Coordinates of C-alpha atoms in Angstrom, one line a residue:
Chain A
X18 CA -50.4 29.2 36.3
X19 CA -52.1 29.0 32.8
X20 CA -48.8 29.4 30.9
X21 CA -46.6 26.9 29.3
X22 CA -44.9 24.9 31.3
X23 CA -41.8 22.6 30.9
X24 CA -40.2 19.8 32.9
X25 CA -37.5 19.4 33.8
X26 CA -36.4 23.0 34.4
X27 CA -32.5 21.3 34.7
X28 CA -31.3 17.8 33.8
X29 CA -27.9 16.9 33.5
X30 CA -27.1 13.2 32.1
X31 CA -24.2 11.3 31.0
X32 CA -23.3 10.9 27.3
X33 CA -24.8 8.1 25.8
X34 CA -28.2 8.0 28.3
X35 CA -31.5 9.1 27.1
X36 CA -33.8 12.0 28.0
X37 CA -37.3 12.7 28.0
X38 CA -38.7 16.5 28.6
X39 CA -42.2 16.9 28.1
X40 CA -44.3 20.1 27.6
X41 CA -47.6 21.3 28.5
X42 CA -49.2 24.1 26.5
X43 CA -51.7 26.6 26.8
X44 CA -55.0 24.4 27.1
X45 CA -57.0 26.1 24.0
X46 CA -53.6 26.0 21.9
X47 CA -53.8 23.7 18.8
X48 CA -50.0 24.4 18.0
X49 CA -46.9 23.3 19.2
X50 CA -43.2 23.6 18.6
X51 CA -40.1 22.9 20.0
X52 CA -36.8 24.9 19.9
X53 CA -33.4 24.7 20.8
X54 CA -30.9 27.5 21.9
X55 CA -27.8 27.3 22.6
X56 CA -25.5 29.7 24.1
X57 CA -25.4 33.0 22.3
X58 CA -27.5 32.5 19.5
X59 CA -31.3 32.9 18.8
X60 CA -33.5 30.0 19.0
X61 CA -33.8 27.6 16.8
X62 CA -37.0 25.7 15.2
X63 CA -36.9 21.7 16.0
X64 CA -40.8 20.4 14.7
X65 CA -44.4 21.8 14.9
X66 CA -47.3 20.1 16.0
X67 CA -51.2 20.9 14.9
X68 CA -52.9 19.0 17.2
X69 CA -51.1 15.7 17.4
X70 CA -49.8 15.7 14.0
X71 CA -46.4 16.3 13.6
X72 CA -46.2 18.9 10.4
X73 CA -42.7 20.1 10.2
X74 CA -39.1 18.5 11.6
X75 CA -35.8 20.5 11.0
X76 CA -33.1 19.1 9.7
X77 CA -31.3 19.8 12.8
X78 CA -34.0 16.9 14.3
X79 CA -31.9 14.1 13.7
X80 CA -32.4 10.6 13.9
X81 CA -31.5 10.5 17.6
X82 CA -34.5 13.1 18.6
X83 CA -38.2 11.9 18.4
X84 CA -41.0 14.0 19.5
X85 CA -45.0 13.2 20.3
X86 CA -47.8 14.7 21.0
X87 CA -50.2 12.0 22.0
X88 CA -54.3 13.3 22.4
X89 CA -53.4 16.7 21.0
X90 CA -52.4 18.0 24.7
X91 CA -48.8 17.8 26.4
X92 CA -45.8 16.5 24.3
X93 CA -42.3 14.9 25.0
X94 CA -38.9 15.3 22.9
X95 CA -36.6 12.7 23.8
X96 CA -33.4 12.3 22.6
X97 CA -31.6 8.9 22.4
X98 CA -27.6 7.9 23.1
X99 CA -27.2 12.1 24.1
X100 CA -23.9 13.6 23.0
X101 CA -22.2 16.6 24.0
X102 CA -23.3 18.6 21.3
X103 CA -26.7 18.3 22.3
X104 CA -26.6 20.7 25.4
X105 CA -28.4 23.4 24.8
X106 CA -31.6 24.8 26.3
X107 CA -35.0 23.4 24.4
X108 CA -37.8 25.1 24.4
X109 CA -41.2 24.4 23.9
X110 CA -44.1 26.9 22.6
X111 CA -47.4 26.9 21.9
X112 CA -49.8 29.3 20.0
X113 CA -53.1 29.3 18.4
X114 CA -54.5 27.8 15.0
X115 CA -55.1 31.0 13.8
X116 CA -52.8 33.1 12.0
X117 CA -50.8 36.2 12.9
X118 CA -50.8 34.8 16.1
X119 CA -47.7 34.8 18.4
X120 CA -46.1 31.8 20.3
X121 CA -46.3 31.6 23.9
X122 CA -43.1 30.0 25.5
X123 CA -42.3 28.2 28.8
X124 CA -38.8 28.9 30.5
X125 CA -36.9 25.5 28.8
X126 CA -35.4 22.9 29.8
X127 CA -31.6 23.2 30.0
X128 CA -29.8 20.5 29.3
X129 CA -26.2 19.5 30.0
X130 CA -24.2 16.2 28.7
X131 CA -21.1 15.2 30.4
Chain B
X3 CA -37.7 31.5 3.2
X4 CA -38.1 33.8 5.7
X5 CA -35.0 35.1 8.3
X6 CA -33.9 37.7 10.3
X7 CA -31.1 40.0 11.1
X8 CA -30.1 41.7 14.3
X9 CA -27.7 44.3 13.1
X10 CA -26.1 44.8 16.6
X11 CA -25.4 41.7 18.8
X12 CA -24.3 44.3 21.9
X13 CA -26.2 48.1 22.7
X14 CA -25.3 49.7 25.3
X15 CA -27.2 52.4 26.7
X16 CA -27.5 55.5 30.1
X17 CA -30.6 55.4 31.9
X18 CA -33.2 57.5 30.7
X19 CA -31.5 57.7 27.2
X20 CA -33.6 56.3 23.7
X21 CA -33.0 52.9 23.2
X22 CA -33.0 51.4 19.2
X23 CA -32.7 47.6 18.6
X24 CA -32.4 47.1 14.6
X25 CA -33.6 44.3 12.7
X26 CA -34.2 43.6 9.3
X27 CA -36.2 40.7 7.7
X28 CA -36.2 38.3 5.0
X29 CA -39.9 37.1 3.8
X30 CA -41.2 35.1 0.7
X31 CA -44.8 36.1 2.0
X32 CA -46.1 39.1 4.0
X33 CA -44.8 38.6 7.3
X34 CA -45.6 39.3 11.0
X35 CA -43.1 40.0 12.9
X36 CA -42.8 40.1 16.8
X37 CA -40.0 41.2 19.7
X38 CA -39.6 39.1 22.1
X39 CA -37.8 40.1 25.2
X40 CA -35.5 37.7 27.4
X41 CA -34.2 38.0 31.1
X42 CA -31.6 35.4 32.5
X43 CA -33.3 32.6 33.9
X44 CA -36.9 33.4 32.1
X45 CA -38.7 32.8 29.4
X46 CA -39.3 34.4 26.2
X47 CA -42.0 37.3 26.8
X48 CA -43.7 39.0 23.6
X49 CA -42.8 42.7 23.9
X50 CA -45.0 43.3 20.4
X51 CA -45.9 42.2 17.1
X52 CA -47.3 43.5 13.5
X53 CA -49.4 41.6 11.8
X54 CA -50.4 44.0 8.6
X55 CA -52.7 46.5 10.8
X56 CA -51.0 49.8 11.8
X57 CA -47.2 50.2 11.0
X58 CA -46.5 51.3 14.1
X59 CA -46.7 48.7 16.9
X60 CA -46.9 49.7 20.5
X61 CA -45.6 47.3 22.7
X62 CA -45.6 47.0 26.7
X63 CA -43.5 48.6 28.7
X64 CA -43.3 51.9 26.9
X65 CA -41.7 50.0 23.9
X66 CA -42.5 50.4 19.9
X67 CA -41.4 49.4 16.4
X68 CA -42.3 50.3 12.8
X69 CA -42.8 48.1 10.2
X70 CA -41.0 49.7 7.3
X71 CA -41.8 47.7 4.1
X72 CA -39.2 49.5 1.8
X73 CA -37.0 49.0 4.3
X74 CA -37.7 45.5 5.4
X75 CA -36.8 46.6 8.5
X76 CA -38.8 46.5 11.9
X77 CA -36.7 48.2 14.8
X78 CA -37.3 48.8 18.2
X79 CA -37.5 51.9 20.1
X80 CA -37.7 53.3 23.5
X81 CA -37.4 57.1 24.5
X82 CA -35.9 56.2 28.1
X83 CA -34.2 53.4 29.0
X84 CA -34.9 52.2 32.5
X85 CA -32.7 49.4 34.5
X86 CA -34.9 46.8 33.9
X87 CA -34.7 46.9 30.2
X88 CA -31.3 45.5 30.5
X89 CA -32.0 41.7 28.9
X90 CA -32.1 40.1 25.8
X91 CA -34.2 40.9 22.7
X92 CA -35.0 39.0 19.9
X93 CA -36.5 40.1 16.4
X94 CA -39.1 37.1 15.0
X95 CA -40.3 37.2 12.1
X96 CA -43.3 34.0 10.9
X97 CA -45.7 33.8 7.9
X98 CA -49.1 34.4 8.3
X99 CA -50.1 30.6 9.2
X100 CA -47.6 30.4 12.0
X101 CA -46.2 27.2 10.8
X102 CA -42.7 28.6 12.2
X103 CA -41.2 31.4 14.0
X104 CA -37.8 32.7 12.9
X105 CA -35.3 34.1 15.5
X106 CA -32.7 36.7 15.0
X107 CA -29.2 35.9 16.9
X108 CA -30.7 38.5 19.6
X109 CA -29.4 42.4 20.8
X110 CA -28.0 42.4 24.3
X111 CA -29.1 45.6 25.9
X112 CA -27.0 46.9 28.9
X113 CA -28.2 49.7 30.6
X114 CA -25.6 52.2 32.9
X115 CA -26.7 53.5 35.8

């Protein structure tokens, strides 16, 4: 499968632990992002990577979410003391550096904080 | 800034009718826009996109949209809807460099036997 893929597919955690999910995109892809959806509404836009440099972090990114993308390849979004409000499905995408291109996603992790 | 708007959050459609998904856009720069397609327990899948060639896009699955500048509008057509349309869409619309990808709230298409 030369797609992206995600991992976990499910993880479900108690409030207060941390998570890790981690990402690995298309191998010729320069860009990454990350994206969260939640129930009903459309995705929304978390941080970008070029390579390994983190561009661009929402300011739904709070201080509790940290992302990496060490060597340019796969990345990880882990999210510290998880509350409730942080279920949601993330996903993560990847395209290439050139523009008018589109983003390729993987099928998310879902995530659910009890 | 750039956004979106999904005039309908529900369409309902007969099989073998036309199907149209609306969506407007909002772009400091000339955009491209895509449709993306979702079915429960997938991933998003590109149905098309318009990136300042032809105005009217042809996607898979016997799906289109035209890029309307005056309009700011980019909707989504299909002459016959089939059951496996039934899913969500998404409008997208990003700037040229790709730095990020704006979502609509998504259509819901349901498709009657």
């Amino acid at each position: 499968d030369t797609g992206v893929s995600q991992d976990p597919r499910h993880k479900i955690t108690k409030r207060g632990q941390n998570v890790t999910f981690r990402c690995d995109p298309i191998s010729e892809h320069n860009r990454l992002y990350w994206y969260r959806q939640t129930l009903g509404q459309g995705p929304e836009f978390l941080t970008y990577f070029q390579n390994e440099a983190q561009l661009e972090k929402s300011r739904l990114l709070s201080d509790r979410f940290s992302a990496e993308r060490p060597k340019g390849s796969f990345s990880t979004l882990e999210i510290q003391r998880t509350e409730q409000g942080d279920s949601a499905m993330y996903l993560c995408a990847s395209s290439l550096g050139s523009t008018n291109t589109e983003a390729f996603f993987g099928q998310g992790t879902r995530l659910t904080v009890v | 800034a750039q956004s979106v708007t999904q005039l309908d959050s529900h369409v309902s459609v007969s099989e073998g009718t036309p199907v149209l998904l609306r969506c407007n856009y909002s772009s400091s720069y000339s955009p491209s826009l895509f449709w993306y397609v979702q079915h429960p327990n997938k991933g998003l899948q590109l149905l098309l996109k318009y990136t300042s060639a032809a105005t009217l896009v042809k996607g898979i699955n016997g799906f289109e949209a035209e890029f309307k500048k005056s309009e700011t509008s980019f909707h989504l057509t299909k002459p016959s809807a089939h059951m496996s349309d039934a899913a969500e869409y998404f409008c997208v619309v990003s700037v040229a460099w790709g730095n990020q990808f704006y979502f609509g709230t998504g259509t819901s298409l349901t498709v009657i036997p």
